[in-house]
Each structure stands twice: as structure tokens, then as C-alpha cells.
Tab-separated table of C-alpha atoms and ligand atoms in Angstrom:
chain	number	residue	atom	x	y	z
A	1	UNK	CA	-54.277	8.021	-29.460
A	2	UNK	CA	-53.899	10.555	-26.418
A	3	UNK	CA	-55.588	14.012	-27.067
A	4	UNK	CA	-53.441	16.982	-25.130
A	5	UNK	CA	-55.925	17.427	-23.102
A	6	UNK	CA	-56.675	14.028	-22.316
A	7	UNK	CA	-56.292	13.074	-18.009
A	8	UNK	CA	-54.368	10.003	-17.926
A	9	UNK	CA	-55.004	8.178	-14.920
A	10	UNK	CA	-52.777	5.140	-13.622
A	11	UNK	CA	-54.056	2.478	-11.177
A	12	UNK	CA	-51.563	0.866	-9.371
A	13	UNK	CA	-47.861	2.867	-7.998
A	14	UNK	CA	-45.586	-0.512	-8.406
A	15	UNK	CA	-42.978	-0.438	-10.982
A	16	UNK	CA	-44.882	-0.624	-13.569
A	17	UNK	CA	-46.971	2.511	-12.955
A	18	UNK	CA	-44.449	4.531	-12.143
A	19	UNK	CA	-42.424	3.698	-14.997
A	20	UNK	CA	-45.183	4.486	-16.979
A	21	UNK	CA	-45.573	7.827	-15.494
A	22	UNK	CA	-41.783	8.560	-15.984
A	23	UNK	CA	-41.985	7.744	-19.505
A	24	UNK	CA	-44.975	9.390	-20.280
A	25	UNK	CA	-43.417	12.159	-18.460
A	26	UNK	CA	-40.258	12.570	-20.827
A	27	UNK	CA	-42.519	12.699	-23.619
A	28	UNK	CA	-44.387	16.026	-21.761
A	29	UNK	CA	-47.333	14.023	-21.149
A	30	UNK	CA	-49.143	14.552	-17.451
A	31	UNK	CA	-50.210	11.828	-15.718
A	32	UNK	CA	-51.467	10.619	-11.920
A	33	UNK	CA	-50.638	7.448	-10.283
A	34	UNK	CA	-53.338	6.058	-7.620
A	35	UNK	CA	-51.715	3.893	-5.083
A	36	UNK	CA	-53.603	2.987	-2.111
A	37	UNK	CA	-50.046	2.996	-0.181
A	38	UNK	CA	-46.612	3.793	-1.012
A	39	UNK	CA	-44.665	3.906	-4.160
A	40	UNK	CA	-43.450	0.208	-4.424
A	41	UNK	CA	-44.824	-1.514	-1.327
A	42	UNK	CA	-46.314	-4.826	-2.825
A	43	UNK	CA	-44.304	-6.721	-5.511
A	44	UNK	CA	-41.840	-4.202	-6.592
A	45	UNK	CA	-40.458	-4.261	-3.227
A	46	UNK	CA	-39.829	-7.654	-2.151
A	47	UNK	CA	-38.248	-8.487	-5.799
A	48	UNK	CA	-34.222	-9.339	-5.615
A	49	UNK	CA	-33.349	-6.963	-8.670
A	50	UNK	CA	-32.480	-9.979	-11.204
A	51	UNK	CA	-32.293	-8.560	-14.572
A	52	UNK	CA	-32.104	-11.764	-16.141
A	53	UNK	CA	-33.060	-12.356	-20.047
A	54	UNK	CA	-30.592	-14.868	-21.163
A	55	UNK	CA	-30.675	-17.131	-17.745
A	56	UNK	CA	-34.640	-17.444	-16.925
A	57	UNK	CA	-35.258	-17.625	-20.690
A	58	UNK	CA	-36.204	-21.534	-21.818
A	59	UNK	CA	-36.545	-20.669	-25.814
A	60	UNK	CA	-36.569	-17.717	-28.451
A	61	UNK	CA	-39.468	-15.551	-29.636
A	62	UNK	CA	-41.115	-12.406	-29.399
A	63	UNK	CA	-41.238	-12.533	-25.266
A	64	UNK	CA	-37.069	-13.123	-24.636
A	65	UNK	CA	-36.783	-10.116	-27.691
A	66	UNK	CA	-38.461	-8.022	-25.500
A	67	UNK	CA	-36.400	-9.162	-22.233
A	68	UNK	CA	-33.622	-8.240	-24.268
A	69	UNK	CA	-34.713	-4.962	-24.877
A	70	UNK	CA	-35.688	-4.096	-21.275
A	71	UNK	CA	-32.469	-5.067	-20.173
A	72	UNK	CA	-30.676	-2.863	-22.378
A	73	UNK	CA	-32.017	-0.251	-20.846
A	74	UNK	CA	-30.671	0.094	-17.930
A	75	UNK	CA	-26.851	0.783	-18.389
A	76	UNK	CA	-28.133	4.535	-19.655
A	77	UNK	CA	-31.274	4.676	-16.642
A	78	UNK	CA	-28.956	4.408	-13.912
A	79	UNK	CA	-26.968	7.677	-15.118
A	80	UNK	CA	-29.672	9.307	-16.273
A	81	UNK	CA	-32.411	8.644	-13.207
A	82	UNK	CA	-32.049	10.946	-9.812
A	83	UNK	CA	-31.760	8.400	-7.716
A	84	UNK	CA	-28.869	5.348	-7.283
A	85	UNK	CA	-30.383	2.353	-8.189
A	86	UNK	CA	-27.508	0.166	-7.827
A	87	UNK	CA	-27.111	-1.107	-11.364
A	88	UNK	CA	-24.310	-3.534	-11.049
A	89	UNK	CA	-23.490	-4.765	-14.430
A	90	UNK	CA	-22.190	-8.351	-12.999
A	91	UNK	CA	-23.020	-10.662	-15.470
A	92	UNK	CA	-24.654	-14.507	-14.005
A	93	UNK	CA	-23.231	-17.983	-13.600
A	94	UNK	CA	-25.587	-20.959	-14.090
A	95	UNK	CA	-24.322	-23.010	-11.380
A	96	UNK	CA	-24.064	-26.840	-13.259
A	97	UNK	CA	-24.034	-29.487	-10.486
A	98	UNK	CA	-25.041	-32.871	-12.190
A	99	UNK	CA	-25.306	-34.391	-16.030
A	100	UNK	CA	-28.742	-34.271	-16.481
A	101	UNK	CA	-28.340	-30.328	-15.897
A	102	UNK	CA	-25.626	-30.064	-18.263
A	103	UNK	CA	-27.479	-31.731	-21.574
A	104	UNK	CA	-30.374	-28.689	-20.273
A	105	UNK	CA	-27.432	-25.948	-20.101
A	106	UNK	CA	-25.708	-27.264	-23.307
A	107	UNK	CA	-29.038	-26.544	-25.353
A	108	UNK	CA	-29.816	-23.500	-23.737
A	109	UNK	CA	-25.963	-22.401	-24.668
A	110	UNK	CA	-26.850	-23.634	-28.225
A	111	UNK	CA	-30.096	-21.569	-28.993
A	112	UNK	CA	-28.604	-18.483	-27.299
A	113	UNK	CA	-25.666	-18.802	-29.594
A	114	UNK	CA	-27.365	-19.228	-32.279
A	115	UNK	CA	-29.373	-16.115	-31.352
A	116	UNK	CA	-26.470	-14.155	-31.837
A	117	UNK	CA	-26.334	-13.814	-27.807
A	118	UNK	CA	-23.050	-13.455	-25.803
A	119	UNK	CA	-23.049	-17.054	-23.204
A	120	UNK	CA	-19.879	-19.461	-22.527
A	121	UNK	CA	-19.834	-22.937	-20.947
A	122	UNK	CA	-16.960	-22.873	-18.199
A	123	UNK	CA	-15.702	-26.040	-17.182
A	124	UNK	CA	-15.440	-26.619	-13.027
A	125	UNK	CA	-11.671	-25.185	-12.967
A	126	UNK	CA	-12.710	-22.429	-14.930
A	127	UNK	CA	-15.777	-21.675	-12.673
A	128	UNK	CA	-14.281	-21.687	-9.695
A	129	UNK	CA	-11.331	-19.255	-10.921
A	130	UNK	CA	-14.342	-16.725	-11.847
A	131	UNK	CA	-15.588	-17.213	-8.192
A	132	UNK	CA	-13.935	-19.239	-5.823
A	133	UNK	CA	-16.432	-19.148	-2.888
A	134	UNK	CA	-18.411	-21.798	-4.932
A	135	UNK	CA	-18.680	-24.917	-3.762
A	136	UNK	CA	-15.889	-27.716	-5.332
A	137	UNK	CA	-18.881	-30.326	-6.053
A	138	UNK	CA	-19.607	-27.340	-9.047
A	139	UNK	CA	-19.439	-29.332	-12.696
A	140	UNK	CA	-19.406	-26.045	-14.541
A	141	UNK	CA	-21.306	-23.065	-15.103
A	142	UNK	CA	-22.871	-21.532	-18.422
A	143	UNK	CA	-21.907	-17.519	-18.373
A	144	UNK	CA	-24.006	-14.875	-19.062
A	145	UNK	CA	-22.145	-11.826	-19.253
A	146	UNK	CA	-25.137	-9.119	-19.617
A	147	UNK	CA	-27.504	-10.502	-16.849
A	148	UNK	CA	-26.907	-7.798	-14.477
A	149	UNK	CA	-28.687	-6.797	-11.357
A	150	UNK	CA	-29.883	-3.467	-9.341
A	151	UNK	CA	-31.901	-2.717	-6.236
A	152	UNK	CA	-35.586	-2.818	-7.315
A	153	UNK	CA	-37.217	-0.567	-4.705
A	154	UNK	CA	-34.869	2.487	-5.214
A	155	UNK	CA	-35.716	1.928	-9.574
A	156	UNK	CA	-39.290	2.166	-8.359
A	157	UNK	CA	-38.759	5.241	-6.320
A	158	UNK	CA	-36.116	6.388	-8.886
A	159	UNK	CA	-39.397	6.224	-11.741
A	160	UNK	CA	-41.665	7.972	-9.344
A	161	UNK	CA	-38.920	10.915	-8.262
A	162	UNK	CA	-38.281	11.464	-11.665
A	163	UNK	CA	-42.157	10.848	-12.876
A	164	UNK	CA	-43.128	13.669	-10.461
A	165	UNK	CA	-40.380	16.447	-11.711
A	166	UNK	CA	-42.037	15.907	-15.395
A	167	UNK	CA	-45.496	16.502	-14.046
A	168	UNK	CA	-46.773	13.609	-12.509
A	169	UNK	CA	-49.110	13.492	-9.530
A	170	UNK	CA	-48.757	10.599	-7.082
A	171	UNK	CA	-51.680	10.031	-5.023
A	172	UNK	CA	-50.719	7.194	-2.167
A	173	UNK	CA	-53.093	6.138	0.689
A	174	UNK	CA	-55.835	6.245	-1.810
A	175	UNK	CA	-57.880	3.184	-3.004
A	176	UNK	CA	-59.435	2.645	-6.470
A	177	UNK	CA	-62.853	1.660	-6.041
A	178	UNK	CA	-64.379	2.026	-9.378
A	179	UNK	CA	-64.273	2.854	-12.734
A	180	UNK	CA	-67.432	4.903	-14.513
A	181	UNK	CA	-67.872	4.989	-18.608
A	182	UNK	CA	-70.087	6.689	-20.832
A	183	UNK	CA	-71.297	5.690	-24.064
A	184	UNK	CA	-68.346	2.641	-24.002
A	185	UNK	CA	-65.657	5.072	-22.985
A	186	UNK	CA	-64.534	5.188	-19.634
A	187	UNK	CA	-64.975	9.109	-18.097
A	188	UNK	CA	-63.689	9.013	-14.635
A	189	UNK	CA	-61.757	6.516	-11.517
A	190	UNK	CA	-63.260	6.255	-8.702
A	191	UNK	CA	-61.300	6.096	-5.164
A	192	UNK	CA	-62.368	6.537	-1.464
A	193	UNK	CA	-60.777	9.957	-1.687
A	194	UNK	CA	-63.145	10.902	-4.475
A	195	UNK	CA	-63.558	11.027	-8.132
A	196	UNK	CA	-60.780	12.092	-10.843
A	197	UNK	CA	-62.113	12.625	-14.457
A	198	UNK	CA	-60.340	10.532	-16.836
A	199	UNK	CA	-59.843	9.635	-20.475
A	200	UNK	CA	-57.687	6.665	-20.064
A	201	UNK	CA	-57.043	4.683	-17.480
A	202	UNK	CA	-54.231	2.118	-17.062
A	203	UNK	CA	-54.437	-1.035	-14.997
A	204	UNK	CA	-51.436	-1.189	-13.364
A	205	UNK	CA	-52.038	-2.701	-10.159
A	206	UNK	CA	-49.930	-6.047	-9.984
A	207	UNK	CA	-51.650	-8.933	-8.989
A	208	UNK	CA	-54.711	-7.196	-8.058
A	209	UNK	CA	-55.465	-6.396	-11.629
A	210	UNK	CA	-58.375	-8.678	-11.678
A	211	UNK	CA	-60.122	-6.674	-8.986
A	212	UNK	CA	-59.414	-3.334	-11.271
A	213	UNK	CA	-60.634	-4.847	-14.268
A	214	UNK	CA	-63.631	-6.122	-11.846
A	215	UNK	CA	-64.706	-2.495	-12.228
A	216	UNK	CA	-65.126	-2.406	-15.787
A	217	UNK	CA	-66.867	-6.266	-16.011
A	218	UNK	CA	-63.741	-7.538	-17.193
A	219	UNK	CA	-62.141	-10.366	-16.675
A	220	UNK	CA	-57.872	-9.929	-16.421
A	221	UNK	CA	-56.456	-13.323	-15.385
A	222	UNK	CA	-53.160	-12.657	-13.484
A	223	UNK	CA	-53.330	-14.093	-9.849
A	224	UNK	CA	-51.039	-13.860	-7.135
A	225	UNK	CA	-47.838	-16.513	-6.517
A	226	UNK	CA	-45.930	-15.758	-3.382
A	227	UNK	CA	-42.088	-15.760	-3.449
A	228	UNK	CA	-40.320	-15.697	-0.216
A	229	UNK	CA	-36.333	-14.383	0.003
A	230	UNK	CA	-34.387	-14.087	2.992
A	231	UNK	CA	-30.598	-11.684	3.486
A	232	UNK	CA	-27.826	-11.869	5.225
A	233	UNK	CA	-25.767	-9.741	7.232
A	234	UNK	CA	-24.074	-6.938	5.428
A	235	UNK	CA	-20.484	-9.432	4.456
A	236	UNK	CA	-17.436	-8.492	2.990
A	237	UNK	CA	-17.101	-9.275	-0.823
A	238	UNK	CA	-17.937	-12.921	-1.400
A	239	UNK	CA	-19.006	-13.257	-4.571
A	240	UNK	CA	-19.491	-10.978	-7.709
A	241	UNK	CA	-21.861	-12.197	-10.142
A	242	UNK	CA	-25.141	-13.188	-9.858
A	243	UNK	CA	-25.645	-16.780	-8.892
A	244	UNK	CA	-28.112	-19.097	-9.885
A	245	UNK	CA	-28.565	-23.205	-9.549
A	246	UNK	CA	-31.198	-25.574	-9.372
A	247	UNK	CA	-32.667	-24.660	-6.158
A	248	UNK	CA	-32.030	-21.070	-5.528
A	249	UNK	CA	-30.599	-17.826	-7.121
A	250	UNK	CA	-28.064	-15.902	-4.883
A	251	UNK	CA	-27.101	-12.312	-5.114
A	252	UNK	CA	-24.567	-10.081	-3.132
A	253	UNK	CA	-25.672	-6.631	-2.995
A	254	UNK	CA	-23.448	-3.851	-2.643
A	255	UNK	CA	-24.232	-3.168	0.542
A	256	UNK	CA	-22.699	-6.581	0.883
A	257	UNK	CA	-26.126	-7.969	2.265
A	258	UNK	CA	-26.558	-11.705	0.263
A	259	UNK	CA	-30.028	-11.920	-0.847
A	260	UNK	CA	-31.284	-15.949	-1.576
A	261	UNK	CA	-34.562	-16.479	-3.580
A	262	UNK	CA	-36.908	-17.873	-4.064
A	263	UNK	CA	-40.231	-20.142	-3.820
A	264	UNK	CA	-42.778	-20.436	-6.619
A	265	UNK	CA	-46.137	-20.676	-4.323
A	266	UNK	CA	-49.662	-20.410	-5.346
A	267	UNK	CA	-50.984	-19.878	-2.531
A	268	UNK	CA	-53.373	-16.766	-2.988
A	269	UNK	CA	-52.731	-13.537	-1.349
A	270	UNK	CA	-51.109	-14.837	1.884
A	271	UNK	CA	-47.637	-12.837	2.247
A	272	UNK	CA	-46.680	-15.291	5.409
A	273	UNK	CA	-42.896	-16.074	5.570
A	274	UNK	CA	-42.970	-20.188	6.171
A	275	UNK	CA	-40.032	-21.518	8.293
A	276	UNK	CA	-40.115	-24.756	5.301
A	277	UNK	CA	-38.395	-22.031	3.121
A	278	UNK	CA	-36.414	-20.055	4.687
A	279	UNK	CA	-34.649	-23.969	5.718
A	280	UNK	CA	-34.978	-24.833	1.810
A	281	UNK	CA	-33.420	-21.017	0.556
A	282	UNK	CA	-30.759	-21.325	3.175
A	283	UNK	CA	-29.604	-24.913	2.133
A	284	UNK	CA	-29.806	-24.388	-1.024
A	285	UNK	CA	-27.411	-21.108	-0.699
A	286	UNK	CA	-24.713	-23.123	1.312
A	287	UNK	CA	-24.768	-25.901	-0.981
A	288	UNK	CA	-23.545	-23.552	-3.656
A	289	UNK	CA	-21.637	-21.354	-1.395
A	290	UNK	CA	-20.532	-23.691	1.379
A	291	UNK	CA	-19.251	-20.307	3.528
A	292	UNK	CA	-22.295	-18.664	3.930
A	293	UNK	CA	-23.389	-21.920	6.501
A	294	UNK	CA	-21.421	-19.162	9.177
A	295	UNK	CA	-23.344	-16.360	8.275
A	296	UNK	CA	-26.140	-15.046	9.893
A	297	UNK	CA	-29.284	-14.292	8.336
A	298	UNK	CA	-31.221	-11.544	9.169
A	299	UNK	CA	-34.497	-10.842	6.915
A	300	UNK	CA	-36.494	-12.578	5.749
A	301	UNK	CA	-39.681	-11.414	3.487
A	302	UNK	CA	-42.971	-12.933	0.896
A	303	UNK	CA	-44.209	-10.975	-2.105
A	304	UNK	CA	-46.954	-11.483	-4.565
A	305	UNK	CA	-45.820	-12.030	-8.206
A	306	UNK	CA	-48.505	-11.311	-10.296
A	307	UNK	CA	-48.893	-14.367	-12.314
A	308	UNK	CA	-50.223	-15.078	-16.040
A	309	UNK	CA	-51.740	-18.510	-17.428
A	310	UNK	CA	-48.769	-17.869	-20.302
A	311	UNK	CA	-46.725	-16.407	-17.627
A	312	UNK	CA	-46.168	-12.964	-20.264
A	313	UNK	CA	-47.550	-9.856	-19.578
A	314	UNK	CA	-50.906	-8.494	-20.614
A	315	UNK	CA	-50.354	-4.922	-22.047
A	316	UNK	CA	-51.946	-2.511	-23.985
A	317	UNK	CA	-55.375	-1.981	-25.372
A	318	UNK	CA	-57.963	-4.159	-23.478
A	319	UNK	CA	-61.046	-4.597	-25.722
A	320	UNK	CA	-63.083	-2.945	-22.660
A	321	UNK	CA	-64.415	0.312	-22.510
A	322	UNK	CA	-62.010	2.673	-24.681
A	323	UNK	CA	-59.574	4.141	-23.215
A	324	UNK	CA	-59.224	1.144	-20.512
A	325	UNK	CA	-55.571	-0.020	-20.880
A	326	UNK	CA	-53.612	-2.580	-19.049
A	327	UNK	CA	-50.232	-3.267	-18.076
A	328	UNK	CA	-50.032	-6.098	-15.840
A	329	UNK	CA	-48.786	-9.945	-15.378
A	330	UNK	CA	-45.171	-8.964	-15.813
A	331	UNK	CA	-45.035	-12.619	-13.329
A	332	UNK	CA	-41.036	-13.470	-12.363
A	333	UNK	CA	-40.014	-10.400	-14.891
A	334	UNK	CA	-41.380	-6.979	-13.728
A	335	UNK	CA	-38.113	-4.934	-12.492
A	336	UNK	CA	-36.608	-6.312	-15.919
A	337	UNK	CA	-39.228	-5.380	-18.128
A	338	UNK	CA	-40.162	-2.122	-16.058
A	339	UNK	CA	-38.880	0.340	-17.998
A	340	UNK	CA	-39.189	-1.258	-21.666
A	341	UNK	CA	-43.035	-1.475	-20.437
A	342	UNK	CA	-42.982	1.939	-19.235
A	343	UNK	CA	-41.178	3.100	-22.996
A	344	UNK	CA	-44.074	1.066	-24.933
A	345	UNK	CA	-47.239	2.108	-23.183
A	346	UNK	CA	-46.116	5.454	-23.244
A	347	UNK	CA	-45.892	5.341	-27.113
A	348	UNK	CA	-48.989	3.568	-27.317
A	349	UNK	CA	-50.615	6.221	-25.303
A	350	UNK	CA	-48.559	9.546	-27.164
A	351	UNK	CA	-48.551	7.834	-30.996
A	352	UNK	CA	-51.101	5.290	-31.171
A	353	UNK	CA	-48.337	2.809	-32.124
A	354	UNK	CA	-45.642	0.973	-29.801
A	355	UNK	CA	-42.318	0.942	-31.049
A	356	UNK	CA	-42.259	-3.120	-30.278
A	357	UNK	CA	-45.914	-4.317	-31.167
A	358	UNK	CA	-47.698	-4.982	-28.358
A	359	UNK	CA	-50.733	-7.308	-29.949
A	360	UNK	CA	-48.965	-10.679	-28.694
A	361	UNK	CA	-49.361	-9.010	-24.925
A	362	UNK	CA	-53.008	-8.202	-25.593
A	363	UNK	CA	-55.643	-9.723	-22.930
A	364	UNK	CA	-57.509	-11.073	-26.019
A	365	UNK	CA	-55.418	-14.252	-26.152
A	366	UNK	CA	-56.723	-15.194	-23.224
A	367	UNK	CA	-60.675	-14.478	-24.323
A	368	UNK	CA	-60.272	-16.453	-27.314
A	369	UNK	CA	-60.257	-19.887	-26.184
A	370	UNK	CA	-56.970	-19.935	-27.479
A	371	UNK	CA	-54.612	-22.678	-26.769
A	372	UNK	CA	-52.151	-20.898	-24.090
A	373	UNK	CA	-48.517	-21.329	-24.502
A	374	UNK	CA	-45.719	-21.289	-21.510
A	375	UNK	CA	-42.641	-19.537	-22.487
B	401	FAD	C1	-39.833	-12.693	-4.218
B	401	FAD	C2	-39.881	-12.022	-5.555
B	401	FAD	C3	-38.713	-11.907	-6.301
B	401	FAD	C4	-38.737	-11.280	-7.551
B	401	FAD	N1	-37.562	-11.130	-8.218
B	401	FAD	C5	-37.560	-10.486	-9.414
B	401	FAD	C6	-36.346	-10.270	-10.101
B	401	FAD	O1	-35.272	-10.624	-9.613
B	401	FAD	N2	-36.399	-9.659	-11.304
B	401	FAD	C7	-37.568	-9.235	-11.872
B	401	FAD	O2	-37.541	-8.700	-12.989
B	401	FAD	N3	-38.738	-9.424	-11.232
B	401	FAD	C8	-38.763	-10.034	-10.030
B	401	FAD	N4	-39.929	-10.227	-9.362
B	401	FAD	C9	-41.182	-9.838	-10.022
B	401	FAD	C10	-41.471	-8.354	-9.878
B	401	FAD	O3	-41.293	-7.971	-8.544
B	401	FAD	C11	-42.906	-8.055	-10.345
B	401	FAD	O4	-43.133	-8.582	-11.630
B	401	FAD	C12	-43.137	-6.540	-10.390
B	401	FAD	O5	-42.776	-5.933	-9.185
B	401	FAD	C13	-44.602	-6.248	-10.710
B	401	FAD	O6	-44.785	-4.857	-10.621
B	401	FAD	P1	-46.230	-4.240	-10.613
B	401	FAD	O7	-46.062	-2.771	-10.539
B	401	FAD	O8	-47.027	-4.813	-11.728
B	401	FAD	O9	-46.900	-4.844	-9.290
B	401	FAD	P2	-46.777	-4.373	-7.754
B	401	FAD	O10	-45.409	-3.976	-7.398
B	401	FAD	O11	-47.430	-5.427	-6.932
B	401	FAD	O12	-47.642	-3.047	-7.746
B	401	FAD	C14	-49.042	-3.033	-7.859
B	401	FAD	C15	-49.512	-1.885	-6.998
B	401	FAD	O13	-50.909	-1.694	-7.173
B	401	FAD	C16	-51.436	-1.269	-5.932
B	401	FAD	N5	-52.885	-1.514	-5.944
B	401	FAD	C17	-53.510	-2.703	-6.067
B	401	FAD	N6	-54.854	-2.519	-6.036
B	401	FAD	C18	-55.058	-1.180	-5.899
B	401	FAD	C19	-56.225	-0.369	-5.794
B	401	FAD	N7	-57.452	-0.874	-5.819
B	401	FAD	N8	-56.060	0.972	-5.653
B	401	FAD	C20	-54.826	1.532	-5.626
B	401	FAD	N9	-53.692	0.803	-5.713
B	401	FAD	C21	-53.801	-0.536	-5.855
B	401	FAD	C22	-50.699	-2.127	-4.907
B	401	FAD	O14	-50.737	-1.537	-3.621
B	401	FAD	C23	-49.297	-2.160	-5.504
B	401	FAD	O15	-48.442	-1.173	-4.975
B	401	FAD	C24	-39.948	-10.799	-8.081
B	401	FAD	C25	-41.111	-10.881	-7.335
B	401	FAD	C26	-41.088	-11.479	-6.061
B	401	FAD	C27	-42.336	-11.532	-5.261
């Protein structure tokens, strides 16, 4: 598809655009990112670092394959990326607290399984010897070995240090404002710092993506839904893996910080912190881990997820103005799928072909009056 001369433009310097630049990068092609702040600020920033395929995954198919993938990645990132991200292979427990929850877990357990994927059921004994800090009421726990997590803002930074050795320009404090074609194709992006000739341009730009596509009379449907997390004091070890129950998911860092997330609100672009969840995170967190009802918490912080009807990405070609791309809508998912994205536009911008087809992410679905499916 790409031309050598072809300027590759990226709107949008979360994750995903910089992990887009990086892996355009290794493959020696140029790009610039367009960020109207800093590398990371929005999303990308506020997100607790979950790389989570097996546990936030409710069935098979072509979206938990590509979770899969993502996550794969990251064992060999974190050695090979400048900068520490703070991969912690720690594996997850499910937190099960009542029988209604355990027929859920046992089917979940039985479609991973039969997936070929690695996931035990511990019984309460069992999941308390793996991590005793858990509250006794605990019924059992499914396992997930490989969910893992890492810190999300220093990945970003990590993609955009390492994007910018291979070539990259990264352009913060400057706003896209428009996007000019000619003759169907688009020929340069528009920003309030001038004009930058281009023969493709991605959408990258989070929840915001509507507005960017706004410029080419498209319509992208991905709208904002805020989450809200709040940390603790830096603790001694407490806990190892990642935990997750009905209510909240609970994470210590290694920095020994706890992180507890998170709401699910659709409530537009309003980043407000509300004092009705930082009470429902922080009873949630000592129910499951009665000892942290002593600790003090410290931060607390709303991002904007951006947000799907299907609640899976929309990536690749857009059926706009060639050359128009998008790569947005990565919802509850973006630091996991970050760099598989990154890997797959960049081959659909180098080859013409992604090495994991990318039609099922197409915006199309969404044009077609198709019937939408949650995952
Ligand atoms: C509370 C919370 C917890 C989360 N936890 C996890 C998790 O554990 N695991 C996981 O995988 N995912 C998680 N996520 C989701 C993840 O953070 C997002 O899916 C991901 O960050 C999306 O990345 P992005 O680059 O598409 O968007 P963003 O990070 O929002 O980046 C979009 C960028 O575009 C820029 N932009 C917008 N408009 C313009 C314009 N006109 N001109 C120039 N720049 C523009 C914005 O400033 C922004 O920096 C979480 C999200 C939240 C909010």
C-alpha cells in the first residue's frame, strides 16, 4: 500500500499512535504523530496496565484471538523497548465469592479449556495459600496464569522513545483541525500550527475519533465512558497477582502503590472524580482484601475509554477518502492490544496485507445496518 515516499501522518499520540509509529518505525518507515498535548495524557494514562485476555474475555472468536496475540507480546517488548515498563508477568485470580458466580466461572473455565488455554479452578483453601491477604469469605478463585500486568504510561512513552530513534517526529501541543483531499484521496492534515502534506493519515485519537473523522464527513462511532481508579500509599508486598471480583479489579504495583478500578460511566467527556466511587472502589477493595481498610489512599483519577457499539476496535481501511485509516475504539482493551495494533497497521500500511485480517475491525460493520454483536 505505502509508496517510499509516501508522508504518513498519525492523529492522535495515545498508545495507539505511538505504537503505530514504533512499529512502523522497525520496519524503516517514517512517520509523525500529532498530539495536541503530551505523549499519553488522555486514556493511555489513567489506564491500570491490565493485560487481561483470558479474565475480561466472556466467549471465543476472532476478538479474544487477537487479545491473545497482543498479550504475547509483551514478555519480548519489555527487553527489547528503552524504557522499563514494568511488565510483571503475575498471572490473575478471579476472586469467586457466591454460587451464582461460580456456575459463570465454571463455564468460563470450560470454554477456555477447551480453547486449549492455560486456567485452574482453586478451591477457597487453595486460594488463600496463593494469596493470603484475601479475604476468608473467598469461595474460590479461577487462575489465569498469563494475565499479566505493566505500567501503561511508561509503554506509551516507551513506543514514542523508541518511535522517535527510528525516525519518527512527535509533534505535541498541536491540534488537528482538518483534513484536505483531492480527487477522493486525502493530500494534507491540517493543525493550528499549520499544514503537513500527507498521503495517509491514521485516526488515532481515542475517544475523540469522531471529531477526526468529522473532518473527512465521516461518521466513526466510538464515544467516551469515564473510568475512575484511585491508589494507595506505596505498601509493602501485599499481594502478587492481579486481583479481580465482582465489583472491582485490584493491582499492586511494584512501586508497591495498590491501584483499585474501576467504574463503567457514560457520562460524555466529563473527567470529574465523584466521591460515590471512590466509596464504591474502596469497599469493594477491602471486601476482597480486608487489610487495605488501614491504608491510606492517596490518588485518585477519571479517564475516557473510548467506547464502541460492539465494544471491538475499528481498524484499518475506512471506506473514506483513500488513504484515511483508523485505529480507534480499543474500549476497556487499549494497553493490551497496543502493540498487536501497532504490529497490524503497520503491515497494513508497509504490505497492503495484515498479518491477522483486519476486515472484522473495519468501520463498515457499523455503516451497514448490520446487527451489532457484544463480545
Ligand atoms: C480507568 C481506565 C482503566 C483502564 N484500564 C485498562 C487496562 O487495565 N488494560 C487495558 O488494556 N486498557 C485499559 N484501559 C483502556 C485504555 O486505556 C484505552 O483503550 C487506550 O488508552 C486507548 O488508547 P488511545 O491511544 O486510542 O486513546 P488515548 O490514550 O485517549 O489517546 C488519544 C489521543 O488523541 C489526542 N487527540 C484527540 N483529538 C486530537 C486532535 N484533534 N489533535 C491532536 N490530538 C488529538 C488526545 O489528546 C489523546 O492523547 C483503561 C482505561 C481507563 C480510562
Amino acid at each position: 500500500m505505502e509508496k517510499s515516499s509516501d508522508r504518513i501522518v498519525i492523529a492522535g499520540g495515545g498508545i495507539i499512535g505511538c505504537a503505530i509509529a514504533y512499529y512502523l518505525g522497525l520496519k524503516g518507515v517514517k512517520s509523525t504523530v500529532i498530539e495536541r498535548r503530551d505523549v499519553g495524557c488522555e486514556a493511555s494514562s489513567a489506564a491500570a496496565g491490565g493485560l487481561w485476555p483470558q479474565a475480561e474475555s466472556s466467549r471465543p472468536g476472532m476478538f479474544m484471538d487477537l487479545c491473545l496475540a497482543g498479550n504475547a507480546m509483551f514478555e519480548e517488548l519489555s527487553r527489547q523497548l528503552e524504557l522499563d515498563i514494568e511488565f510483571r508477568p503475575s498471572g490473575l485470580l478471579h476472586v469467586v465469592e457466591d454460587e451464582q458466580y461460580r456456575e459463570e466461572a465454571e463455564k468460563l473455565m470450560e470454554w477456555q479449556l477447551d480453547s486449549g488455554l492455560k486456567v485452574d479452578w482453586l478451591d477457597a483453601s487453595e486460594t488463600l495459600k496463593l494469596e493470603p491477604s484475601l479475604s476468608e469469605d473467598v469461595m474460590g478463585s479461577l487462575y489465569f496464569p498469563d494475565d499479566n500486568h505493566l505500567n501503561p504510561l511508561s509503554l506509551t512513552r516507551a513506543f514514542a522513545v523508541g518511535a522517535k530513534k527510528l525516525g519518527a517526529e512527535i509533534s505535541t501541543g498541536t491540534s488537528v483541525t482538518g483534513i484536505k483531499t483531492v480527487s477522493g484521496r486525502v493530500s494534507s492534515l491540517v493543525t493550528d500550527r499549520g499544514e503537513i502534506g500527507a498521503d495517509i493519515i491514521i485516526n488515532a485519537a481515542g475517544c475523540w475519533a469522531g471529531q477526526v473523522g468529522a473532518m473527512v464527513d465521516m461518521e466513526v462511532p466510538v464515544e467516551p465512558v469515564r473510568g475512575q481508579i484511585i491508589l494507595s500509599e506505596p505498601l509493602p508486598p501485599l499481594f502478587k497477582r492481579c486481583i479481580v471480583t465482582r465489583d472491582v479489579y485490584i493491582i499492586q504495583k511494584p512501586r508497591g502503590n495498590v491501584v483499585v478500578g474501576s467504574t463503567r460511566e457514560f457520562v460524555g467527556y466529563d473527567k470529574s472524580v465523584t466521591p460515590e466511587a471512590i466509596h464504591l472502589l474502596h469497599r469493594g477493595a477491602v471486601k476482597a482484601i480486608p487489610r487495605l481498610k488501614s491504608v491510606s489512599f492517596i490518588r485518585a483519577w477519571a479517564g475516557l475509554r473510548p467506547y464502541t457499539p460492539d465494544e471491538i476496535p475499528i481498524m484499518g481501511a475506512s471506506d473514506g477518502p483513500e488513504g484515511f485509516l483508523l485505529a480507534t475504539g480499543h474500549f476497556r482493551n487499549g494497553i493490551l492490544l497496543s502493540a498487536i495494533t501497532g504490529k497490524l497497521m503497520s503491515e497494513l500500511i508497509t504490505d497492503g496485507k495484515a498479518s491477522i485480517p483486519l476486515e472484522g475491525y473495519r468501520l463498515s460493520r457499523f455503516l451497514r445496518g448490520a446487527e451489532v454483536e457484544r463480545k
